mmCIF file of C-alpha atoms and ligand atoms in Angstrom:
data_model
loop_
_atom_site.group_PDB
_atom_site.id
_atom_site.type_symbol
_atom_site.label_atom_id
_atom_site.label_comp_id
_atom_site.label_asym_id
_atom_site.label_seq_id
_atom_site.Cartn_x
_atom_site.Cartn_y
_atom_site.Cartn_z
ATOM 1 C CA UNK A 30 172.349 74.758 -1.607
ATOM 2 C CA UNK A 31 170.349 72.890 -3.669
ATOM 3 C CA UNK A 32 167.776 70.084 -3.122
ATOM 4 C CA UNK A 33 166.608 67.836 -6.259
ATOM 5 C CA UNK A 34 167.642 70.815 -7.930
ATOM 6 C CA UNK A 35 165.638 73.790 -5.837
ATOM 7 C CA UNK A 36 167.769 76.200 -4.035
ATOM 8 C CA UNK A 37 167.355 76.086 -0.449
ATOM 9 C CA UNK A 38 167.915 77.688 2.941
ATOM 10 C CA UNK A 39 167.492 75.398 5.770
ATOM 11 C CA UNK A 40 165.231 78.205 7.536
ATOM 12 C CA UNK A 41 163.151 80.597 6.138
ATOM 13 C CA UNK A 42 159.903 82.621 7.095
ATOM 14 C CA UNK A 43 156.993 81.245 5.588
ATOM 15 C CA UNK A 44 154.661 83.048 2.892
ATOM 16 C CA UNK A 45 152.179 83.784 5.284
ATOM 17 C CA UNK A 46 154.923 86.461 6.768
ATOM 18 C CA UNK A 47 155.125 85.327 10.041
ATOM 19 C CA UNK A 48 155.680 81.742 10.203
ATOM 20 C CA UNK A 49 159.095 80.117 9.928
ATOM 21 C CA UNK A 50 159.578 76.894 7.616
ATOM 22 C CA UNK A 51 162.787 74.413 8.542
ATOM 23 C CA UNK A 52 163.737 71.451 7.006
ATOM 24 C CA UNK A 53 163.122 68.642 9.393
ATOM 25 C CA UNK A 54 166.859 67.155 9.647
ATOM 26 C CA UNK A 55 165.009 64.299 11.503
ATOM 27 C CA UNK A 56 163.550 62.977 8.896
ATOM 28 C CA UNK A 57 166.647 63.027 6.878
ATOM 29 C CA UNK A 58 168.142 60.915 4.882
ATOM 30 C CA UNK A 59 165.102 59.046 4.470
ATOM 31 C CA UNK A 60 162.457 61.995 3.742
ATOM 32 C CA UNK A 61 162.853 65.469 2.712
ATOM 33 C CA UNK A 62 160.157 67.284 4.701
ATOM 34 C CA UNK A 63 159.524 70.770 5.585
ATOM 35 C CA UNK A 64 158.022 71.620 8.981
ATOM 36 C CA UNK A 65 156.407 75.392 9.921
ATOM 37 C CA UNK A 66 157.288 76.894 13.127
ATOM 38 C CA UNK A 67 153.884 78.597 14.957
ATOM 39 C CA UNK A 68 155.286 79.357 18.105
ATOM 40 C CA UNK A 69 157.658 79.940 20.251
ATOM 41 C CA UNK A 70 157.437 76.090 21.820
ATOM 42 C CA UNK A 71 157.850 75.025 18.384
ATOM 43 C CA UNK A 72 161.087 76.666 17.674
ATOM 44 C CA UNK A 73 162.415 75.434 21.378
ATOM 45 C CA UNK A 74 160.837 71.993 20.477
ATOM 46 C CA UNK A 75 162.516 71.892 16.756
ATOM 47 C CA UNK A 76 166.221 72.932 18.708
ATOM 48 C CA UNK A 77 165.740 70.726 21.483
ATOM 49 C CA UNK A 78 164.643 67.590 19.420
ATOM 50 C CA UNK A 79 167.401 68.175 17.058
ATOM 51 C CA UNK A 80 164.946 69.431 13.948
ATOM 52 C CA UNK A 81 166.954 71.936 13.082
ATOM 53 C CA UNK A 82 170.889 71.423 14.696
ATOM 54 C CA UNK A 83 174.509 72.821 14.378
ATOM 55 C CA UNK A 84 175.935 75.745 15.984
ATOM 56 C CA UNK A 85 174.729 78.762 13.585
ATOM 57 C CA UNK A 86 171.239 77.037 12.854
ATOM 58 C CA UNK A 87 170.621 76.883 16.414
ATOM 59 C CA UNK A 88 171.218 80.432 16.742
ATOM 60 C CA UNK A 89 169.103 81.415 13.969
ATOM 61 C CA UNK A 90 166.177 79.224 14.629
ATOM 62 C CA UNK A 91 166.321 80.837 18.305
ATOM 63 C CA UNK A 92 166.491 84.130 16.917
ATOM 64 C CA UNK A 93 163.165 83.662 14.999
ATOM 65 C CA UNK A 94 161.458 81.938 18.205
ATOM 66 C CA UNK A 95 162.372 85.159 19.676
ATOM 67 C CA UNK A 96 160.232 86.599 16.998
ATOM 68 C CA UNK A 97 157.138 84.099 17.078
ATOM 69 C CA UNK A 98 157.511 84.822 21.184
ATOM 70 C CA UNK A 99 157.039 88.295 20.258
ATOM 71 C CA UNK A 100 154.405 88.173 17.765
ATOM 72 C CA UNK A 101 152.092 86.207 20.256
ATOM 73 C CA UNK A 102 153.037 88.739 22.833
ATOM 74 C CA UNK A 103 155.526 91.094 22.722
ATOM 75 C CA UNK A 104 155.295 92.262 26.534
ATOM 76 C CA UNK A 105 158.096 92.772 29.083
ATOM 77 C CA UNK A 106 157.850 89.498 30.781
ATOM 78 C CA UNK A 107 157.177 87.286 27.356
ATOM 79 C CA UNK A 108 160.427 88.830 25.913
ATOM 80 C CA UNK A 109 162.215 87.540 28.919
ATOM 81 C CA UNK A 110 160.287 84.355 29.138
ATOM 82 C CA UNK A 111 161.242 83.779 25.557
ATOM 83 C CA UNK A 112 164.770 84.267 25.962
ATOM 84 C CA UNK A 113 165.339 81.872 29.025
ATOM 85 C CA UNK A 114 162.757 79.144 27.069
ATOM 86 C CA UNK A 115 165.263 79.351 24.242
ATOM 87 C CA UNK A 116 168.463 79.328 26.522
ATOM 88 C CA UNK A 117 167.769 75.947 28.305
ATOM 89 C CA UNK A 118 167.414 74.023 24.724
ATOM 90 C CA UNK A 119 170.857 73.099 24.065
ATOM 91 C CA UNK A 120 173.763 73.908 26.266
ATOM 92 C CA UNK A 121 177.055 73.724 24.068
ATOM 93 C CA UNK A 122 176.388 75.586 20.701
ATOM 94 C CA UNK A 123 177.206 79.696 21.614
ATOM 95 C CA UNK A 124 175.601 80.525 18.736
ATOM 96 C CA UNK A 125 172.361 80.143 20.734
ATOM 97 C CA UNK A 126 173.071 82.648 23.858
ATOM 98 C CA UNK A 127 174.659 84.955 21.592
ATOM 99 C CA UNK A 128 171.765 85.404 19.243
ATOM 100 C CA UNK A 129 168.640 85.322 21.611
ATOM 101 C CA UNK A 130 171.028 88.208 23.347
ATOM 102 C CA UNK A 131 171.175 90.119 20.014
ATOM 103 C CA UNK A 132 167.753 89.888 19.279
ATOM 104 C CA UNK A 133 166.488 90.612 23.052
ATOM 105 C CA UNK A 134 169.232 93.741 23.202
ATOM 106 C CA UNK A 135 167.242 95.207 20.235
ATOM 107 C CA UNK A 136 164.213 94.688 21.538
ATOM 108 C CA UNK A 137 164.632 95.941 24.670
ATOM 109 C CA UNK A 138 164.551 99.910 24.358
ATOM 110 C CA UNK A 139 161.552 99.432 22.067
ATOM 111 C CA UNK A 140 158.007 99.572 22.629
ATOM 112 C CA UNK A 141 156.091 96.304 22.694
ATOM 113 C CA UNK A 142 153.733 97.173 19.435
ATOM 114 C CA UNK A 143 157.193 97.459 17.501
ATOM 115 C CA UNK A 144 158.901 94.646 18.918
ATOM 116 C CA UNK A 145 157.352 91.550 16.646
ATOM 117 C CA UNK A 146 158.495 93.600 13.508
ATOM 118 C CA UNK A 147 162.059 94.486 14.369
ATOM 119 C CA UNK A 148 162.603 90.604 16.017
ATOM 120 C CA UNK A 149 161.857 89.000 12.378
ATOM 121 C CA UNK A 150 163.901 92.118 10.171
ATOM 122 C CA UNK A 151 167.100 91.211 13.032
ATOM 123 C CA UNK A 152 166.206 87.099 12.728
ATOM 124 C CA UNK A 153 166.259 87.606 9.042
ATOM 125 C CA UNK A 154 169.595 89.775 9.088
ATOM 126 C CA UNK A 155 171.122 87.320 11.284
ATOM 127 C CA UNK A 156 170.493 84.341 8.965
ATOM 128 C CA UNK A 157 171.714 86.614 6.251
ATOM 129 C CA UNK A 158 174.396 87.128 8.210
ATOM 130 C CA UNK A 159 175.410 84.118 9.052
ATOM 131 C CA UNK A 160 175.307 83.282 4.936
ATOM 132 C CA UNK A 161 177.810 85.791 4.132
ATOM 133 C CA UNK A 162 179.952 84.189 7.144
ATOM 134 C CA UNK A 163 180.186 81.041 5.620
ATOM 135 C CA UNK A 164 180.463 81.842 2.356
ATOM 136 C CA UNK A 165 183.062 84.140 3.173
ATOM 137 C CA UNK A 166 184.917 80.786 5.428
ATOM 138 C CA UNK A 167 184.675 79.104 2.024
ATOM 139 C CA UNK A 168 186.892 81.555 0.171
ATOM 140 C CA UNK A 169 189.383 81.431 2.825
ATOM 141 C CA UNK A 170 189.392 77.580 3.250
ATOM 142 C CA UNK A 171 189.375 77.195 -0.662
ATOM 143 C CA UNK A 172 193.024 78.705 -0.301
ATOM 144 C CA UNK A 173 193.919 75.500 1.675
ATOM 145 C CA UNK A 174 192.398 73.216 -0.723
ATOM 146 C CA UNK A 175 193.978 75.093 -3.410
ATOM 147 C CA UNK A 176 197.355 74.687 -1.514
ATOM 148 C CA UNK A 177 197.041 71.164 -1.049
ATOM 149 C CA UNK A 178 195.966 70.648 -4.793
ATOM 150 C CA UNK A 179 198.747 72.707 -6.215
ATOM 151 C CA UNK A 180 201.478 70.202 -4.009
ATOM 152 C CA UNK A 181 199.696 67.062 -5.311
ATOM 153 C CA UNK A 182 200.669 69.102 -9.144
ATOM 154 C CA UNK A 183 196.983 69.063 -9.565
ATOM 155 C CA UNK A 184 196.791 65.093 -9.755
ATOM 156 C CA UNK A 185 194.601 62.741 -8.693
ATOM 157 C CA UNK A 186 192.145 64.504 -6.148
ATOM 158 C CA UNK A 187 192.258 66.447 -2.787
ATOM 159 C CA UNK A 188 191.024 64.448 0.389
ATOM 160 C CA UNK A 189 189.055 66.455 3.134
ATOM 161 C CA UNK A 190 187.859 64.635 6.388
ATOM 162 C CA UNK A 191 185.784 66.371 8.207
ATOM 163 C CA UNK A 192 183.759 65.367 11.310
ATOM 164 C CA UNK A 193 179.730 65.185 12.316
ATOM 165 C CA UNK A 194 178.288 67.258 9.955
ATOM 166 C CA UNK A 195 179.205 71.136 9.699
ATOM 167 C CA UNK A 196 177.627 71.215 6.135
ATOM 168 C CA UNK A 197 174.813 73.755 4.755
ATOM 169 C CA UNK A 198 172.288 71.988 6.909
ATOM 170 C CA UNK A 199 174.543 73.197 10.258
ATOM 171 C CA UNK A 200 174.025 76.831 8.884
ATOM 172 C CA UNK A 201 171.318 78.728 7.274
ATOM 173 C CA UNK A 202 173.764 77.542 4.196
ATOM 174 C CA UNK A 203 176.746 76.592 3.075
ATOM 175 C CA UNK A 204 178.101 75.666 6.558
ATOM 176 C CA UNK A 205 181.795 76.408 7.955
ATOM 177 C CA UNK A 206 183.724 72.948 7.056
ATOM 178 C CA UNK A 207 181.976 72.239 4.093
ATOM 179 C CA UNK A 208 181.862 76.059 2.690
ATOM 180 C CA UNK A 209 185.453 75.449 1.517
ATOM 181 C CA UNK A 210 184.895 71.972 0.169
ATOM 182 C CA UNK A 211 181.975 73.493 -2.292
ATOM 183 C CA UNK A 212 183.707 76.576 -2.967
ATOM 184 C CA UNK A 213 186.535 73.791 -4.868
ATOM 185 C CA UNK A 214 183.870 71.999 -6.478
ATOM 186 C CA UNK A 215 182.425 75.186 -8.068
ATOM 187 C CA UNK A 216 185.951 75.836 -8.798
ATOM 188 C CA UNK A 217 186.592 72.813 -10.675
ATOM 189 C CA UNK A 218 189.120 71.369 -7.959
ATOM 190 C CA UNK A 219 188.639 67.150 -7.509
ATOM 191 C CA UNK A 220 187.443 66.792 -4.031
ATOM 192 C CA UNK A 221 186.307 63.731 -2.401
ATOM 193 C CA UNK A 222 185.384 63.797 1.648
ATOM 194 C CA UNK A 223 185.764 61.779 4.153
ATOM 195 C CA UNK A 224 182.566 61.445 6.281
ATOM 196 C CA UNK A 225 183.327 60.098 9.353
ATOM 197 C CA UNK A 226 180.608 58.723 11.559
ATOM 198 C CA UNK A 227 179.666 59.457 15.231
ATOM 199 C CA UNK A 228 178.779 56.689 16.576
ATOM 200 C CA UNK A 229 181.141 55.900 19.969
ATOM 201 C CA UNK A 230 182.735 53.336 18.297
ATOM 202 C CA UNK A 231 184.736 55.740 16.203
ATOM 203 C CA UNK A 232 185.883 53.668 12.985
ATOM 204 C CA UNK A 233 186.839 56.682 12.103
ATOM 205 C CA UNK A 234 189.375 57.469 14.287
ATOM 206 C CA UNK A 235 191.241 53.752 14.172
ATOM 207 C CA UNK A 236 190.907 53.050 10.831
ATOM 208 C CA UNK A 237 190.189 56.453 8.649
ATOM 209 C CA UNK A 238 192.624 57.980 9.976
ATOM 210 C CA UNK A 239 195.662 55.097 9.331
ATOM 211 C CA UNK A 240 194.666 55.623 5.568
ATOM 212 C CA UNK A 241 195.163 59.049 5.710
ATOM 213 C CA UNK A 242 198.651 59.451 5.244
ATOM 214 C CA UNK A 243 198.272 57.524 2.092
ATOM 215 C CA UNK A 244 195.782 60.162 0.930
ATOM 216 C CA UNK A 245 197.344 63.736 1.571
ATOM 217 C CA UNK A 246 194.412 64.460 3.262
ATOM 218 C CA UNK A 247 193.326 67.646 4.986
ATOM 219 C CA UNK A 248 190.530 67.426 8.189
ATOM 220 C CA UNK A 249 187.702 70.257 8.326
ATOM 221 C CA UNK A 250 185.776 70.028 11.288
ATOM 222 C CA UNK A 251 183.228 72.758 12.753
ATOM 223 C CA UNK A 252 182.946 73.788 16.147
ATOM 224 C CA UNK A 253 179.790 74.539 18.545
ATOM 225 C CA UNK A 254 181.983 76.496 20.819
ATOM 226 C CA UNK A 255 185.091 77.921 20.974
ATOM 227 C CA UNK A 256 187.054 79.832 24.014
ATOM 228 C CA UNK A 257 189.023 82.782 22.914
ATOM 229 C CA UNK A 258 192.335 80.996 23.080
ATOM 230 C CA UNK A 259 191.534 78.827 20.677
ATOM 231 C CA UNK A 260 190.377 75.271 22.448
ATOM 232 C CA UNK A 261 187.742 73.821 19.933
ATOM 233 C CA UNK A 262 184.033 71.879 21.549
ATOM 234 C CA UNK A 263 182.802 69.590 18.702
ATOM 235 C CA UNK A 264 180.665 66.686 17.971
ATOM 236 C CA UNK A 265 182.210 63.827 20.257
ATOM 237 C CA UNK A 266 185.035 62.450 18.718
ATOM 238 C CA UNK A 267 186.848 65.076 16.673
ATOM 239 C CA UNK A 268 189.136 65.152 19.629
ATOM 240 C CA UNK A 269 190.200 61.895 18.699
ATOM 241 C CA UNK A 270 190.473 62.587 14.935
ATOM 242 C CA UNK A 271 192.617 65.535 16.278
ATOM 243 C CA UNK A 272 195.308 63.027 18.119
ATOM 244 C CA UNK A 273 195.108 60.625 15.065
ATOM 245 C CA UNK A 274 195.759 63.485 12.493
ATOM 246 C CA UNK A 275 198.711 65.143 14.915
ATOM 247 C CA UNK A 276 199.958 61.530 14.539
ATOM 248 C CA UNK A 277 199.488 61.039 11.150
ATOM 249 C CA UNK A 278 201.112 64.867 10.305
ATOM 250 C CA UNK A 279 197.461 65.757 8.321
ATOM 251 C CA UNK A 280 196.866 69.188 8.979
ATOM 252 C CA UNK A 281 192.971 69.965 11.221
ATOM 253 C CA UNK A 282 191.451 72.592 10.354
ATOM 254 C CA UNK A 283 188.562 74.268 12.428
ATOM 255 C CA UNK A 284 185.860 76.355 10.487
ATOM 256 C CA UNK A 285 184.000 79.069 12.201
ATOM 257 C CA UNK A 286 181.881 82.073 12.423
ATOM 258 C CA UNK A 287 182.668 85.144 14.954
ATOM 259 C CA UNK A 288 179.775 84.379 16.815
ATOM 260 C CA UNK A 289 180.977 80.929 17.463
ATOM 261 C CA UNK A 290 183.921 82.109 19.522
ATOM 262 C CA UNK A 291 182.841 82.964 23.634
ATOM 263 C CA UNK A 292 185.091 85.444 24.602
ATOM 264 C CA UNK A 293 184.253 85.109 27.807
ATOM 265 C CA UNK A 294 186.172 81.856 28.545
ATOM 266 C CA UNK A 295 190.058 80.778 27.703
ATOM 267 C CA UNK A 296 190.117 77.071 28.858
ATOM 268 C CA UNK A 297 188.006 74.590 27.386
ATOM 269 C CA UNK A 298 187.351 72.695 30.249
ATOM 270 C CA UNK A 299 184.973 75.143 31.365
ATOM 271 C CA UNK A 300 182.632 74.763 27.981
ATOM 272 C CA UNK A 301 179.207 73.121 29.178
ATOM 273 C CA UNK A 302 178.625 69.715 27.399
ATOM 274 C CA UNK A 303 175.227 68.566 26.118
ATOM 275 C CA UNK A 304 174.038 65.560 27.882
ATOM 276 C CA UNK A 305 171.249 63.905 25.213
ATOM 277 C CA UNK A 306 169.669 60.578 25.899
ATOM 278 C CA UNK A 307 170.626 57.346 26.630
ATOM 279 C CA UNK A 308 168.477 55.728 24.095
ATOM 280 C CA UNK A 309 170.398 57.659 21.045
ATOM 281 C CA UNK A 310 173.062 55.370 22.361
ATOM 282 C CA UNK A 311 171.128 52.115 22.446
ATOM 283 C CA UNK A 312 169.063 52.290 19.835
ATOM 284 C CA UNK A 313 169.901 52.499 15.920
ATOM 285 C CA UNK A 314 167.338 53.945 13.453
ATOM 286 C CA UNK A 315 167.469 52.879 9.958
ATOM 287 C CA UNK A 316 165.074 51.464 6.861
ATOM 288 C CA UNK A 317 164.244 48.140 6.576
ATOM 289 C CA UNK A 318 163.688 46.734 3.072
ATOM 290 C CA UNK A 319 160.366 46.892 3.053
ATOM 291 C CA UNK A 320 161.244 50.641 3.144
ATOM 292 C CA UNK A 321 159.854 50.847 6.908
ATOM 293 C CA UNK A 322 162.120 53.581 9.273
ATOM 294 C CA UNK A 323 162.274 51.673 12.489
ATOM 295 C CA UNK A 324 164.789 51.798 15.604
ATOM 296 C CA UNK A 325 165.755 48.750 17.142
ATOM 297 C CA UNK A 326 168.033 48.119 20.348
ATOM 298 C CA UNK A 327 171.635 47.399 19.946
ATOM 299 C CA UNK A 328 172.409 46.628 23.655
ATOM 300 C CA UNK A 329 170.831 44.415 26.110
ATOM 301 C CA UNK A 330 168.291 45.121 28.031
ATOM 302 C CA UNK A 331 168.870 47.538 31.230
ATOM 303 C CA UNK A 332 172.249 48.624 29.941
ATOM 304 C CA UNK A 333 173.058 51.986 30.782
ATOM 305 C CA UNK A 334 174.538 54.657 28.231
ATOM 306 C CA UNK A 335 176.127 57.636 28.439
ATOM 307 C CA UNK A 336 175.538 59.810 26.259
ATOM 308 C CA UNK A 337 178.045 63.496 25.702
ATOM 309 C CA UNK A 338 177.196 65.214 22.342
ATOM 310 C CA UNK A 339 180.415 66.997 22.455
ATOM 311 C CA UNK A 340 184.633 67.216 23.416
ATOM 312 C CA UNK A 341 186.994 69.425 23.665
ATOM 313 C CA UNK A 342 190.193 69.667 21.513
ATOM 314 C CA UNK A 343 192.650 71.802 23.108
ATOM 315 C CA UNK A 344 194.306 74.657 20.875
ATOM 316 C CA UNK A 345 197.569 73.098 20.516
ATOM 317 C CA UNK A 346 196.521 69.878 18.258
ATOM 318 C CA UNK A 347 194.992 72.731 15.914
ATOM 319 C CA UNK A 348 196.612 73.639 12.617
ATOM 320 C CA UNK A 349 194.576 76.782 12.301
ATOM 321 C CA UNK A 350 191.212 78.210 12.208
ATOM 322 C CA UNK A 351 189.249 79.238 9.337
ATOM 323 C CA UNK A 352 186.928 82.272 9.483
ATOM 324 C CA UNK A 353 185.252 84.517 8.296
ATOM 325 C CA UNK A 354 188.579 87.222 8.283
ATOM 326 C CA UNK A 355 190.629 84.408 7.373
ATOM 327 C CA UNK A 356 192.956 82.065 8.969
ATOM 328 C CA UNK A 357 194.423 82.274 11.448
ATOM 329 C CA UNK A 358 196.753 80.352 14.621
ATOM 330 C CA UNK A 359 194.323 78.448 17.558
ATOM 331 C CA UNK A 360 195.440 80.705 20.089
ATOM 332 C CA UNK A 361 194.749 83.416 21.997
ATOM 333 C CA UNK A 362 196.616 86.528 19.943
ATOM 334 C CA UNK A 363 195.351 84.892 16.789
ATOM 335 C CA UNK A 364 192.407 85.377 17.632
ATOM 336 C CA UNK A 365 192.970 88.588 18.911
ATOM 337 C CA UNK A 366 194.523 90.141 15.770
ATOM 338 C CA UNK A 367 191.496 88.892 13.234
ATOM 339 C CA UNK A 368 188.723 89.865 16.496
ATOM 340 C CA UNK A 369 190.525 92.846 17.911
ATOM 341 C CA UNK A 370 187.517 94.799 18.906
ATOM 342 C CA UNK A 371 186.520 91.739 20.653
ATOM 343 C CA UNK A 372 189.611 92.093 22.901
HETATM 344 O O1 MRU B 17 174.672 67.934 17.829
HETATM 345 P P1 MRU B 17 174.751 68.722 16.544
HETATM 346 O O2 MRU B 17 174.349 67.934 15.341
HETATM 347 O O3 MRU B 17 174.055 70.052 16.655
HETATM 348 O O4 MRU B 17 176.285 69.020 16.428
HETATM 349 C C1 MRU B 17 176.802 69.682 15.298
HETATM 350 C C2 MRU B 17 178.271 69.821 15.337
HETATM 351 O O5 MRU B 17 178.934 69.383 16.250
HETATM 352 C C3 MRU B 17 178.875 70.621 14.257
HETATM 353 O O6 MRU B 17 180.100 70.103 13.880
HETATM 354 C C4 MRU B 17 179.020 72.053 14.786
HETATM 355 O O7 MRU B 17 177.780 72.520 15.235
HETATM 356 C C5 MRU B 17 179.515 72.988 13.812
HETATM 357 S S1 MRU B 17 178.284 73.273 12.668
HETATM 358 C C6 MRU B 17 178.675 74.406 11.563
#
């Protein structure tokens, strides 16, 4: 996607070869700024402080930590060192176990003077990868949005809602909710998104969502996990927008990419939820006029916060899932019949 009109990825290895440039997301929306990734700390540091975030970007960045473990030292107990640094960063996003696996399975068999080489060509085929994914979610979800715009006889515009953000900067680009809502702006369709906030207060929820109805409008979310029937962990709050759209009949809509999906659990009870920092909670960053960033408290002093980054919608308040071998029911043989080697 573009940025002041310059294509861009939101990782990429730097010239040098062996490097890896993000963009800093916190620095956003205030500053666009690159950052380069050294080492492998820097690539834990950059997940763990929320530098580079979203399921499939976590996974990527973690795949090229793998490599910048490995070109420091690719011996037997760095490569494993590496892999449980990585692990520990985030808990909820899949995308994260399931790449530092990939990378460490290919690694494994190999000697360590070819190791550093084959970790960046398998970081770099992930990320490309993980483009073709989303792009490929976009096509499907454009059929929706095409659907929707086709029953409004192609008047007025098509609402999306979608949730946190699961845009291009969630991905290495285009993201999974979004994918579909730039695939209809390429394609000439009207779209205009709702971007709900995530603050705990959840506006969204009360008040967004009693508009929708008026609207016609359609809810995208992504997902940092989901179990192989179909229940859906998200940014905190889209189960809410889940019980407000089931109440409001507006189809939801979860976007994803296979490696997304742990097939290893069927209840989404059991999907581990982040636990960040109070002070997220208490605090609000923002610009002053003066055009100073600053944070300032928003509770009193001493009050505690709690602080989940995620929730769990359960299958059933899902309209369908969007991926990359199309659409298909929340549920376990829905799955099943796009995944079936997974089964
Ligand atoms: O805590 P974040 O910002 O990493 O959470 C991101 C989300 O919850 C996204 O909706 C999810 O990762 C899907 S991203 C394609």
């Amino acid at each position: 996607m573009k940025v002041r009109g310059k294509p861009y990825r939101t990782i990429w290895p730097a010239a040098d070869g062996w490097a890896v440039e993000i963009i800093d997301q916190t620095r956003l929306p205030f500053e666009f700024a690159t950052l380069r990734l050294e080492t492998l700390a820097d690539a834990a540091d950059a997940i763990k402080t929320m530098r580079v975030r979203g399921a499939p970007l976590i996974g990527a960045t973690a795949a090229y930590g793998m490599a910048l473990a490995m070109h420091a030292d690719p011996s037997d107990g760095n490569l494993s060192a590496a892999a449980k640094a990585l692990k520990v960063t985030r808990p909820t996003a899949v995308n994260l176990r399931w790449a530092v696996d990939d990378v460490t399975a290919h690694l494994k068999g190999l000697s360590p003077n070819a190791r550093a080489g084959t970790a960046y060509e398998r970081a770099g085929e992930i990320c490309d990868d993980d483009v073709a994914i989303c792009s490929a979610i976009g096509d499907h979800g454009l059929k929706l949005i095409e659907a929707a715009w086709q029953k409004k006889k192609k008047r007025g515009r098509v609402n999306v809602l979608t949730h946190c953000n699961a845009g291009w900067l969630a991905t290495v680009d285009w993201g999974t909710a979004l994918a579909p809502v730039y695939k209809a702006f390429d394609a000439g369709i009207p779209v205009h998104v709702w971007v709900d906030e995530t603050r705990p207060r959840n506006q969204g929820a009360a008040l967004t969502a009693w508009e929708l109805i008026e609207h016609g409008v359609l809810c995208i979310t992504g997902t940092d996990r989901t179990t192989a029937s179909g229940d859906v962990a998200n940014k905190i709050g889209t189960y809410l927008k889940a019980l407000a759209a089931r109440d409001n009949k507006v189809p939801f809509y979860v976007a994803l990419p296979g490696p997304s999906i742990d097939w290893s659990l069927t209840d989404g009870r059991d999907i581990p939820i982040e636990e960040r920092g109070a002070e997220e909670v208490t605090r609000m960053t923002g610009r002053t006029r003066a055009g100073e960033v600053v944070a300032v408290e928003v509770t009193p002093e001493g009050a505690a916060a709690r602080n989940p980054g995620f929730d769990v919608t359960p299958a059933r308040l899902i309209s369908g899932l969007i991926t990359e071998r199309g659409v298909c029911k929340a549920s376990k043989a829905g799955l099943a019949k796009l995944f079936p080697e997974k089964t």
